[in-house]
Amino acid sequence: MKTDILASFPAMMANVREKEPIVQAITNFVTVNDCANIILAAGASPTMAHEVEEVAEVASVVQGLVMNMGTMEDVEAMLVAGKAANEAGVPVVLDPVAVGATRLRREGGKKLLENVKFSVIRGNTSEIKHLAVGTGSTRGVDAAEEDKITEDNYKAFGYMARELARKTGAVIAISGVIDIIASADRVFALRNGDAMMSRITGSGCMLTALLGAFCGGNPDHILEATVCAVSLMGVSGEIAREKTDAQGAGTLTFRTHLVDQISLTDAETLQKRTRLEELELGEKATKESMKVYAITDRAWLNGRTLHDVTEEVLAAGATFLQIREKELDEATFLEEAKDLAQLAKKYHVPFVVNDNIDIALACGADGVHVGQSDIVDKDVRAMIGPDKILGISANTVETAVKAQESGADYIGVGAVFHTDTKKDAQSLTNEELLAICKAVTIPVVAIGGINENNIMQLKGSGIDGVSVISAIFAKEHPGEATKVLLKKVEEMLGE
């Protein structure tokens, strides 16, 4: 059950102020004083210990740990402290300052992510983009202009943050004109703050320190604590600007008002002024999601329910799900599709409906898969909208290119082997598959007669994964079959 984030604010704030958690902040020397003051203003207690000889001992007894990569001489201390905090169950917050800017920072950030489990990762758009996809421009410690969040692209950053949250297990907070906060399941956009916050040194570092205080006071409610802390920083910035303008003062006065306001803002004011939007984001078709693309078939249920068999398959690691029902009446089909849509959501797996746009839209699916004939006389992309997944079948370079031009997010290509499902389909060679994959920029999944015994024959074909029906659903143990297929696919892909 989803918690009411705004309703949680009073408890989040009270827990920090009543528990007075000790927060260890290994931060850069430029902002260390401001970070200590913001932790105190929130009601917590800072310790700025950063010597490698003592950080593990300190990290094991505090309630929160903050790591800030602003200056890089403390990375070894961060590693030691992070491991100690993990062992002690202490929440750890990372600020990957300018992580993509230099080799030293890239390697340091990589080492931290590989060795420490973070509760929260907070950065600007360029920093989070680097961690998420390995790219991202930088302008020193600031986000590059081309990476900044706008009303036109904020949902895309929501998707990116959610994927990084799933990858790392951390709550991701992206700072910008619109702040994005994401867990594996929920994504929020927050429209608070003031432009003057970017005119003082270390406002981002201060927010990271504030997150350490809130996570330290609320270790079992990291998402709620993160949203509350980001909102408190933004609302306090707005009020600080109002007070600064009333005095006719400038940036240094603003900084003082900002720290003051962190200590003065109450939960009721925070709730009233917070401008929070929860984003309802479906799944996306990615190359990673193509690995084991499972298509349902009730012919092999053998007395079991489609729900139970499908859950077994998803729990075993299937990365994409399609419901394909040619015999069911519309009402029954819709009920089955609704059920599988919820299952897929539970496992964070993209879910599409085969050939039925109405059912796809009505059941809450992430999208629809159609054949070439379906895009001849109708604009399927326009019918389902820009955010839904559109998969289109293809078997030549020409039809693949046409599918991409028609708005496809991925292409299903086949048949690659003889199949009983489509007896008239001609098999494609690896050379033909490779030509198709090179002709498009979207993911390509192979389909047709694929099983655990012939997957390796597709090595070097350029495909991103395999789509199967009987290789999973006709097996006595569909979950085990799924695991075998996933291992074979990863071997075929060279992973």
mmCIF file with all atom_site columns, N, CA and C in Angstrom, residues 266-326:
data_model
loop_
_atom_site.group_PDB
_atom_site.id
_atom_site.type_symbol
_atom_site.label_atom_id
_atom_site.label_alt_id
_atom_site.label_comp_id
_atom_site.label_asym_id
_atom_site.label_entity_id
_atom_site.label_seq_id
_atom_site.pdbx_PDB_ins_code
_atom_site.Cartn_x
_atom_site.Cartn_y
_atom_site.Cartn_z
_atom_site.occupancy
_atom_site.B_iso_or_equiv
_atom_site.pdbx_formal_charge
_atom_site.auth_seq_id
_atom_site.auth_comp_id
_atom_site.auth_asym_id
_atom_site.auth_atom_id
_atom_site.pdbx_PDB_model_num
ATOM 1   N N  . ASP A 1 266 ? 7.817  24.736  10.170  1.00 0.00 ? 266 ASP A N  1
ATOM 2   C CA . ASP A 1 266 ? 7.089  23.664  10.835  1.00 0.00 ? 266 ASP A CA 1
ATOM 3   C C  . ASP A 1 266 ? 6.413  22.766  9.805   1.00 0.00 ? 266 ASP A C  1
ATOM 4   N N  . ALA A 1 267 ? 5.926  21.632  10.266  1.00 0.00 ? 267 ALA A N  1
ATOM 5   C CA . ALA A 1 267 ? 5.362  20.626  9.354   1.00 0.00 ? 267 ALA A CA 1
ATOM 6   C C  . ALA A 1 267 ? 4.134  21.152  8.617   1.00 0.00 ? 267 ALA A C  1
ATOM 7   N N  . GLU A 1 268 ? 3.309  21.944  9.302   1.00 0.00 ? 268 GLU A N  1
ATOM 8   C CA . GLU A 1 268 ? 2.102  22.461  8.669   1.00 0.00 ? 268 GLU A CA 1
ATOM 9   C C  . GLU A 1 268 ? 2.450  23.394  7.516   1.00 0.00 ? 268 GLU A C  1
ATOM 10  N N  . THR A 1 269 ? 3.412  24.288  7.750   1.00 0.00 ? 269 THR A N  1
ATOM 11  C CA . THR A 1 269 ? 3.860  25.195  6.680   1.00 0.00 ? 269 THR A CA 1
ATOM 12  C C  . THR A 1 269 ? 4.448  24.402  5.523   1.00 0.00 ? 269 THR A C  1
ATOM 13  N N  . LEU A 1 270 ? 5.239  23.395  5.858   1.00 0.00 ? 270 LEU A N  1
ATOM 14  C CA . LEU A 1 270 ? 5.874  22.584  4.824   1.00 0.00 ? 270 LEU A CA 1
ATOM 15  C C  . LEU A 1 270 ? 4.828  21.887  3.971   1.00 0.00 ? 270 LEU A C  1
ATOM 16  N N  . GLN A 1 271 ? 3.830  21.300  4.599   1.00 0.00 ? 271 GLN A N  1
ATOM 17  C CA . GLN A 1 271 ? 2.782  20.608  3.847   1.00 0.00 ? 271 GLN A CA 1
ATOM 18  C C  . GLN A 1 271 ? 2.022  21.568  2.937   1.00 0.00 ? 271 GLN A C  1
ATOM 19  N N  . LYS A 1 272 ? 1.718  22.753  3.441   1.00 0.00 ? 272 LYS A N  1
ATOM 20  C CA . LYS A 1 272 ? 0.937  23.711  2.664   1.00 0.00 ? 272 LYS A CA 1
ATOM 21  C C  . LYS A 1 272 ? 1.700  24.232  1.452   1.00 0.00 ? 272 LYS A C  1
ATOM 22  N N  . ARG A 1 273 ? 3.008  24.401  1.600   1.00 0.00 ? 273 ARG A N  1
ATOM 23  C CA . ARG A 1 273 ? 3.783  25.018  0.526   1.00 0.00 ? 273 ARG A CA 1
ATOM 24  C C  . ARG A 1 273 ? 4.412  24.022  -0.434  1.00 0.00 ? 273 ARG A C  1
ATOM 25  N N  . THR A 1 274 ? 4.434  22.754  -0.073  1.00 0.00 ? 274 THR A N  1
ATOM 26  C CA . THR A 1 274 ? 5.058  21.750  -0.936  1.00 0.00 ? 274 THR A CA 1
ATOM 27  C C  . THR A 1 274 ? 4.240  21.545  -2.203  1.00 0.00 ? 274 THR A C  1
ATOM 28  N N  . ARG A 1 275 ? 4.905  21.613  -3.346  1.00 0.00 ? 275 ARG A N  1
ATOM 29  C CA . ARG A 1 275 ? 4.259  21.372  -4.638  1.00 0.00 ? 275 ARG A CA 1
ATOM 30  C C  . ARG A 1 275 ? 4.807  20.041  -5.185  1.00 0.00 ? 275 ARG A C  1
ATOM 31  N N  . LEU A 1 276 ? 4.098  18.976  -4.863  1.00 0.00 ? 276 LEU A N  1
ATOM 32  C CA . LEU A 1 276 ? 4.577  17.620  -5.124  1.00 0.00 ? 276 LEU A CA 1
ATOM 33  C C  . LEU A 1 276 ? 3.674  16.912  -6.119  1.00 0.00 ? 276 LEU A C  1
ATOM 34  N N  . GLU A 1 277 ? 4.284  16.294  -7.096  1.00 0.00 ? 277 GLU A N  1
ATOM 35  C CA . GLU A 1 277 ? 3.550  15.495  -8.093  1.00 0.00 ? 277 GLU A CA 1
ATOM 36  C C  . GLU A 1 277 ? 4.114  14.082  -8.095  1.00 0.00 ? 277 GLU A C  1
ATOM 37  N N  . GLU A 1 278 ? 3.242  13.095  -7.930  1.00 0.00 ? 278 GLU A N  1
ATOM 38  C CA . GLU A 1 278 ? 3.696  11.716  -8.085  1.00 0.00 ? 278 GLU A CA 1
ATOM 39  C C  . GLU A 1 278 ? 3.499  11.307  -9.540  1.00 0.00 ? 278 GLU A C  1
ATOM 40  N N  . LEU A 1 279 ? 4.567  10.843  -10.160 1.00 0.00 ? 279 LEU A N  1
ATOM 41  C CA . LEU A 1 279 ? 4.520  10.479  -11.577 1.00 0.00 ? 279 LEU A CA 1
ATOM 42  C C  . LEU A 1 279 ? 4.095  9.025   -11.729 1.00 0.00 ? 279 LEU A C  1
ATOM 43  N N  . GLU A 1 280 ? 3.121  8.808   -12.578 1.00 0.00 ? 280 GLU A N  1
ATOM 44  C CA . GLU A 1 280 ? 2.691  7.449   -12.897 1.00 0.00 ? 280 GLU A CA 1
ATOM 45  C C  . GLU A 1 280 ? 3.433  7.021   -14.157 1.00 0.00 ? 280 GLU A C  1
ATOM 46  N N  . LEU A 1 281 ? 4.567  6.396   -13.976 1.00 0.00 ? 281 LEU A N  1
ATOM 47  C CA . LEU A 1 281 ? 5.416  6.019   -15.098 1.00 0.00 ? 281 LEU A CA 1
ATOM 48  C C  . LEU A 1 281 ? 5.309  4.524   -15.374 1.00 0.00 ? 281 LEU A C  1
ATOM 49  N N  . GLY A 1 282 ? 5.011  4.190   -16.615 1.00 0.00 ? 282 GLY A N  1
ATOM 50  C CA . GLY A 1 282 ? 5.016  2.785   -16.995 1.00 0.00 ? 282 GLY A CA 1
ATOM 51  C C  . GLY A 1 282 ? 6.446  2.291   -17.165 1.00 0.00 ? 282 GLY A C  1
ATOM 52  N N  . GLU A 1 283 ? 6.575  1.046   -17.561 1.00 0.00 ? 283 GLU A N  1
ATOM 53  C CA . GLU A 1 283 ? 7.904  0.508   -17.844 1.00 0.00 ? 283 GLU A CA 1
ATOM 54  C C  . GLU A 1 283 ? 8.319  0.905   -19.257 1.00 0.00 ? 283 GLU A C  1
ATOM 55  N N  . LYS A 1 284 ? 9.600  0.817   -19.522 1.00 0.00 ? 284 LYS A N  1
ATOM 56  C CA . LYS A 1 284 ? 10.144 1.145   -20.835 1.00 0.00 ? 284 LYS A CA 1
ATOM 57  C C  . LYS A 1 284 ? 10.763 -0.089  -21.483 1.00 0.00 ? 284 LYS A C  1
ATOM 58  N N  . ALA A 1 285 ? 10.720 -0.109  -22.803 1.00 0.00 ? 285 ALA A N  1
ATOM 59  C CA . ALA A 1 285 ? 11.380 -1.182  -23.553 1.00 0.00 ? 285 ALA A CA 1
ATOM 60  C C  . ALA A 1 285 ? 12.838 -0.809  -23.740 1.00 0.00 ? 285 ALA A C  1
ATOM 61  N N  . THR A 1 286 ? 13.725 -1.539  -23.086 1.00 0.00 ? 286 THR A N  1
ATOM 62  C CA . THR A 1 286 ? 15.159 -1.295  -23.188 1.00 0.00 ? 286 THR A CA 1
ATOM 63  C C  . THR A 1 286 ? 15.851 -2.542  -23.727 1.00 0.00 ? 286 THR A C  1
ATOM 64  N N  . LYS A 1 287 ? 17.091 -2.384  -24.106 1.00 0.00 ? 287 LYS A N  1
ATOM 65  C CA . LYS A 1 287 ? 17.855 -3.548  -24.555 1.00 0.00 ? 287 LYS A CA 1
ATOM 66  C C  . LYS A 1 287 ? 17.925 -4.601  -23.448 1.00 0.00 ? 287 LYS A C  1
ATOM 67  N N  . GLU A 1 288 ? 18.108 -4.136  -22.218 1.00 0.00 ? 288 GLU A N  1
ATOM 68  C CA . GLU A 1 288 ? 18.188 -5.048  -21.074 1.00 0.00 ? 288 GLU A CA 1
ATOM 69  C C  . GLU A 1 288 ? 16.885 -5.831  -20.900 1.00 0.00 ? 288 GLU A C  1
ATOM 70  N N  . SER A 1 289 ? 15.756 -5.179  -21.155 1.00 0.00 ? 289 SER A N  1
ATOM 71  C CA . SER A 1 289 ? 14.458 -5.840  -20.942 1.00 0.00 ? 289 SER A CA 1
ATOM 72  C C  . SER A 1 289 ? 14.135 -6.873  -22.008 1.00 0.00 ? 289 SER A C  1
ATOM 73  N N  . MET A 1 290 ? 14.903 -6.924  -23.080 1.00 0.00 ? 290 MET A N  1
ATOM 74  C CA . MET A 1 290 ? 14.637 -7.867  -24.165 1.00 0.00 ? 290 MET A CA 1
ATOM 75  C C  . MET A 1 290 ? 15.208 -9.267  -23.905 1.00 0.00 ? 290 MET A C  1
ATOM 76  N N  . LYS A 1 291 ? 16.008 -9.431  -22.882 1.00 0.00 ? 291 LYS A N  1
ATOM 77  C CA . LYS A 1 291 ? 16.758 -10.682 -22.710 1.00 0.00 ? 291 LYS A CA 1
ATOM 78  C C  . LYS A 1 291 ? 15.872 -11.923 -22.782 1.00 0.00 ? 291 LYS A C  1
ATOM 79  N N  . VAL A 1 292 ? 14.889 -12.002 -21.895 1.00 0.00 ? 292 VAL A N  1
ATOM 80  C CA . VAL A 1 292 ? 13.943 -13.126 -21.939 1.00 0.00 ? 292 VAL A CA 1
ATOM 81  C C  . VAL A 1 292 ? 12.544 -12.542 -22.003 1.00 0.00 ? 292 VAL A C  1
ATOM 82  N N  . TYR A 1 293 ? 12.013 -12.483 -23.202 1.00 0.00 ? 293 TYR A N  1
ATOM 83  C CA . TYR A 1 293 ? 10.716 -11.891 -23.502 1.00 0.00 ? 293 TYR A CA 1
ATOM 84  C C  . TYR A 1 293 ? 9.716  -13.050 -23.548 1.00 0.00 ? 293 TYR A C  1
ATOM 85  N N  . ALA A 1 294 ? 8.902  -13.159 -22.493 1.00 0.00 ? 294 ALA A N  1
ATOM 86  C CA . ALA A 1 294 ? 7.981  -14.293 -22.365 1.00 0.00 ? 294 ALA A CA 1
ATOM 87  C C  . ALA A 1 294 ? 6.600  -13.943 -22.911 1.00 0.00 ? 294 ALA A C  1
ATOM 88  N N  . ILE A 1 295 ? 6.082  -14.833 -23.767 1.00 0.00 ? 295 ILE A N  1
ATOM 89  C CA . ILE A 1 295 ? 4.736  -14.674 -24.326 1.00 0.00 ? 295 ILE A CA 1
ATOM 90  C C  . ILE A 1 295 ? 3.853  -15.789 -23.775 1.00 0.00 ? 295 ILE A C  1
ATOM 91  N N  . THR A 1 296 ? 2.739  -15.412 -23.186 1.00 0.00 ? 296 THR A N  1
ATOM 92  C CA . THR A 1 296 ? 1.880  -16.394 -22.527 1.00 0.00 ? 296 THR A CA 1
ATOM 93  C C  . THR A 1 296 ? 1.161  -17.298 -23.523 1.00 0.00 ? 296 THR A C  1
ATOM 94  N N  . ASP A 1 297 ? 0.843  -18.499 -23.061 1.00 0.00 ? 297 ASP A N  1
ATOM 95  C CA . ASP A 1 297 ? 0.014  -19.435 -23.836 1.00 0.00 ? 297 ASP A CA 1
ATOM 96  C C  . ASP A 1 297 ? -0.656 -20.383 -22.853 1.00 0.00 ? 297 ASP A C  1
ATOM 97  N N  . ARG A 1 298 ? -1.989 -20.290 -22.763 1.00 0.00 ? 298 ARG A N  1
ATOM 98  C CA . ARG A 1 298 ? -2.727 -21.092 -21.797 1.00 0.00 ? 298 ARG A CA 1
ATOM 99  C C  . ARG A 1 298 ? -2.867 -22.557 -22.218 1.00 0.00 ? 298 ARG A C  1
ATOM 100 N N  . ALA A 1 299 ? -2.418 -22.903 -23.424 1.00 0.00 ? 299 ALA A N  1
ATOM 101 C CA . ALA A 1 299 ? -2.536 -24.291 -23.890 1.00 0.00 ? 299 ALA A CA 1
ATOM 102 C C  . ALA A 1 299 ? -1.743 -25.254 -23.020 1.00 0.00 ? 299 ALA A C  1
ATOM 103 N N  . TRP A 1 300 ? -0.718 -24.748 -22.319 1.00 0.00 ? 300 TRP A N  1
ATOM 104 C CA . TRP A 1 300 ? 0.148  -25.633 -21.537 1.00 0.00 ? 300 TRP A CA 1
ATOM 105 C C  . TRP A 1 300 ? 0.032  -25.407 -20.032 1.00 0.00 ? 300 TRP A C  1
ATOM 106 N N  . LEU A 1 301 ? -1.091 -24.885 -19.572 1.00 0.00 ? 301 LEU A N  1
ATOM 107 C CA . LEU A 1 301 ? -1.226 -24.601 -18.147 1.00 0.00 ? 301 LEU A CA 1
ATOM 108 C C  . LEU A 1 301 ? -1.376 -25.865 -17.299 1.00 0.00 ? 301 LEU A C  1
ATOM 109 N N  . ASN A 1 302 ? -1.884 -26.931 -17.889 1.00 0.00 ? 302 ASN A N  1
ATOM 110 C CA . ASN A 1 302 ? -2.019 -28.222 -17.180 1.00 0.00 ? 302 ASN A CA 1
ATOM 111 C C  . ASN A 1 302 ? -2.703 -28.088 -15.828 1.00 0.00 ? 302 ASN A C  1
ATOM 112 N N  . GLY A 1 303 ? -3.831 -27.394 -15.827 1.00 0.00 ? 303 GLY A N  1
ATOM 113 C CA . GLY A 1 303 ? -4.618 -27.274 -14.610 1.00 0.00 ? 303 GLY A CA 1
ATOM 114 C C  . GLY A 1 303 ? -4.244 -26.114 -13.717 1.00 0.00 ? 303 GLY A C  1
ATOM 115 N N  . ARG A 1 304 ? -3.092 -25.469 -13.964 1.00 0.00 ? 304 ARG A N  1
ATOM 116 C CA . ARG A 1 304 ? -2.692 -24.317 -13.176 1.00 0.00 ? 304 ARG A CA 1
ATOM 117 C C  . ARG A 1 304 ? -3.304 -23.036 -13.751 1.00 0.00 ? 304 ARG A C  1
ATOM 118 N N  . THR A 1 305 ? -3.337 -21.980 -12.977 1.00 0.00 ? 305 THR A N  1
ATOM 119 C CA . THR A 1 305 ? -3.849 -20.705 -13.475 1.00 0.00 ? 305 THR A CA 1
ATOM 120 C C  . THR A 1 305 ? -2.768 -19.952 -14.229 1.00 0.00 ? 305 THR A C  1
ATOM 121 N N  . LEU A 1 306 ? -3.195 -19.115 -15.159 1.00 0.00 ? 306 LEU A N  1
ATOM 122 C CA . LEU A 1 306 ? -2.236 -18.291 -15.889 1.00 0.00 ? 306 LEU A CA 1
ATOM 123 C C  . LEU A 1 306 ? -1.486 -17.379 -14.921 1.00 0.00 ? 306 LEU A C  1
ATOM 124 N N  . HIS A 1 307 ? -2.170 -16.914 -13.913 1.00 0.00 ? 307 HIS A N  1
ATOM 125 C CA . HIS A 1 307 ? -1.542 -16.050 -12.893 1.00 0.00 ? 307 HIS A CA 1
ATOM 126 C C  . HIS A 1 307 ? -0.376 -16.770 -12.229 1.00 0.00 ? 307 HIS A C  1
ATOM 127 N N  . ASP A 1 308 ? -0.614 -17.983 -11.759 1.00 0.00 ? 308 ASP A N  1
ATOM 128 C CA . ASP A 1 308 ? 0.419  -18.703 -11.009 1.00 0.00 ? 308 ASP A CA 1
ATOM 129 C C  . ASP A 1 308 ? 1.633  -19.029 -11.874 1.00 0.00 ? 308 ASP A C  1
ATOM 130 N N  . VAL A 1 309 ? 1.374  -19.495 -13.084 1.00 0.00 ? 309 VAL A N  1
ATOM 131 C CA . VAL A 1 309 ? 2.488  -19.842 -13.969 1.00 0.00 ? 309 VAL A CA 1
ATOM 132 C C  . VAL A 1 309 ? 3.278  -18.592 -14.345 1.00 0.00 ? 309 VAL A C  1
ATOM 133 N N  . THR A 1 310 ? 2.566  -17.526 -14.648 1.00 0.00 ? 310 THR A N  1
ATOM 134 C CA . THR A 1 310 ? 3.250  -16.285 -15.035 1.00 0.00 ? 310 THR A CA 1
ATOM 135 C C  . THR A 1 310 ? 4.060  -15.717 -13.882 1.00 0.00 ? 310 THR A C  1
ATOM 136 N N  . GLU A 1 311 ? 3.530  -15.780 -12.680 1.00 0.00 ? 311 GLU A N  1
ATOM 137 C CA . GLU A 1 311 ? 4.305  -15.278 -11.538 1.00 0.00 ? 311 GLU A CA 1
ATOM 138 C C  . GLU A 1 311 ? 5.568  -16.105 -11.339 1.00 0.00 ? 311 GLU A C  1
ATOM 139 N N  . GLU A 1 312 ? 5.470  -17.404 -11.540 1.00 0.00 ? 312 GLU A N  1
ATOM 140 C CA . GLU A 1 312 ? 6.651  -18.256 -11.432 1.00 0.00 ? 312 GLU A CA 1
ATOM 141 C C  . GLU A 1 312 ? 7.709  -17.834 -12.439 1.00 0.00 ? 312 GLU A C  1
ATOM 142 N N  . VAL A 1 313 ? 7.263  -17.513 -13.627 1.00 0.00 ? 313 VAL A N  1
ATOM 143 C CA . VAL A 1 313 ? 8.178  -17.110 -14.702 1.00 0.00 ? 313 VAL A CA 1
ATOM 144 C C  . VAL A 1 313 ? 8.817  -15.751 -14.400 1.00 0.00 ? 313 VAL A C  1
ATOM 145 N N  . LEU A 1 314 ? 8.014  -14.813 -13.924 1.00 0.00 ? 314 LEU A N  1
ATOM 146 C CA . LEU A 1 314 ? 8.543  -13.480 -13.601 1.00 0.00 ? 314 LEU A CA 1
ATOM 147 C C  . LEU A 1 314 ? 9.498  -13.537 -12.413 1.00 0.00 ? 314 LEU A C  1
ATOM 148 N N  . ALA A 1 315 ? 9.134  -14.321 -11.417 1.00 0.00 ? 315 ALA A N  1
ATOM 149 C CA . ALA A 1 315 ? 10.003 -14.450 -10.244 1.00 0.00 ? 315 ALA A CA 1
ATOM 150 C C  . ALA A 1 315 ? 11.343 -15.081 -10.601 1.00 0.00 ? 315 ALA A C  1
ATOM 151 N N  . ALA A 1 316 ? 11.348 -15.892 -11.663 1.00 0.00 ? 316 ALA A N  1
ATOM 152 C CA . ALA A 1 316 ? 12.580 -16.571 -12.085 1.00 0.00 ? 316 ALA A CA 1
ATOM 153 C C  . ALA A 1 316 ? 13.483 -15.696 -12.943 1.00 0.00 ? 316 ALA A C  1
ATOM 154 N N  . GLY A 1 317 ? 12.972 -14.523 -13.350 1.00 0.00 ? 317 GLY A N  1
ATOM 155 C CA . GLY A 1 317 ? 13.855 -13.601 -14.062 1.00 0.00 ? 317 GLY A CA 1
ATOM 156 C C  . GLY A 1 317 ? 13.451 -13.203 -15.466 1.00 0.00 ? 317 GLY A C  1
ATOM 157 N N  . ALA A 1 318 ? 12.241 -13.560 -15.919 1.00 0.00 ? 318 ALA A N  1
ATOM 158 C CA . ALA A 1 318 ? 11.793 -13.068 -17.228 1.00 0.00 ? 318 ALA A CA 1
ATOM 159 C C  . ALA A 1 318 ? 11.837 -11.549 -17.228 1.00 0.00 ? 318 ALA A C  1
ATOM 160 N N  . THR A 1 319 ? 12.278 -10.963 -18.325 1.00 0.00 ? 319 THR A N  1
ATOM 161 C CA . THR A 1 319 ? 12.525 -9.520  -18.351 1.00 0.00 ? 319 THR A CA 1
ATOM 162 C C  . THR A 1 319 ? 11.469 -8.721  -19.103 1.00 0.00 ? 319 THR A C  1
ATOM 163 N N  . PHE A 1 320 ? 10.546 -9.404  -19.766 1.00 0.00 ? 320 PHE A N  1
ATOM 164 C CA . PHE A 1 320 ? 9.486  -8.736  -20.535 1.00 0.00 ? 320 PHE A CA 1
ATOM 165 C C  . PHE A 1 320 ? 8.326  -9.719  -20.612 1.00 0.00 ? 320 PHE A C  1
ATOM 166 N N  . LEU A 1 321 ? 7.098  -9.207  -20.622 1.00 0.00 ? 321 LEU A N  1
ATOM 167 C CA . LEU A 1 321 ? 5.924  -10.081 -20.660 1.00 0.00 ? 321 LEU A CA 1
ATOM 168 C C  . LEU A 1 321 ? 4.918  -9.586  -21.690 1.00 0.00 ? 321 LEU A C  1
ATOM 169 N N  . GLN A 1 322 ? 4.437  -10.527 -22.487 1.00 0.00 ? 322 GLN A N  1
ATOM 170 C CA . GLN A 1 322 ? 3.360  -10.234 -23.439 1.00 0.00 ? 322 GLN A CA 1
ATOM 171 C C  . GLN A 1 322 ? 2.235  -11.241 -23.226 1.00 0.00 ? 322 GLN A C  1
ATOM 172 N N  . ILE A 1 323 ? 1.004  -10.747 -23.158 1.00 0.00 ? 323 ILE A N  1
ATOM 173 C CA . ILE A 1 323 ? -0.142 -11.643 -23.117 1.00 0.00 ? 323 ILE A CA 1
ATOM 174 C C  . ILE A 1 323 ? -0.668 -11.790 -24.536 1.00 0.00 ? 323 ILE A C  1
ATOM 175 N N  . ARG A 1 324 ? -0.773 -13.044 -24.973 1.00 0.00 ? 324 ARG A N  1
ATOM 176 C CA . ARG A 1 324 ? -1.225 -13.342 -26.337 1.00 0.00 ? 324 ARG A CA 1
ATOM 177 C C  . ARG A 1 324 ? -2.397 -14.307 -26.234 1.00 0.00 ? 324 ARG A C  1
ATOM 178 N N  . GLU A 1 325 ? -3.590 -13.815 -26.488 1.00 0.00 ? 325 GLU A N  1
ATOM 179 C CA . GLU A 1 325 ? -4.798 -14.640 -26.373 1.00 0.00 ? 325 GLU A CA 1
ATOM 180 C C  . GLU A 1 325 ? -5.657 -14.456 -27.615 1.00 0.00 ? 325 GLU A C  1
ATOM 181 N N  . LYS A 1 326 ? -5.726 -15.513 -28.417 1.00 0.00 ? 326 LYS A N  1
ATOM 182 C CA . LYS A 1 326 ? -6.494 -15.443 -29.659 1.00 0.00 ? 326 LYS A CA 1
ATOM 183 C C  . LYS A 1 326 ? -7.892 -16.040 -29.528 1.00 0.00 ? 326 LYS A C  1
#
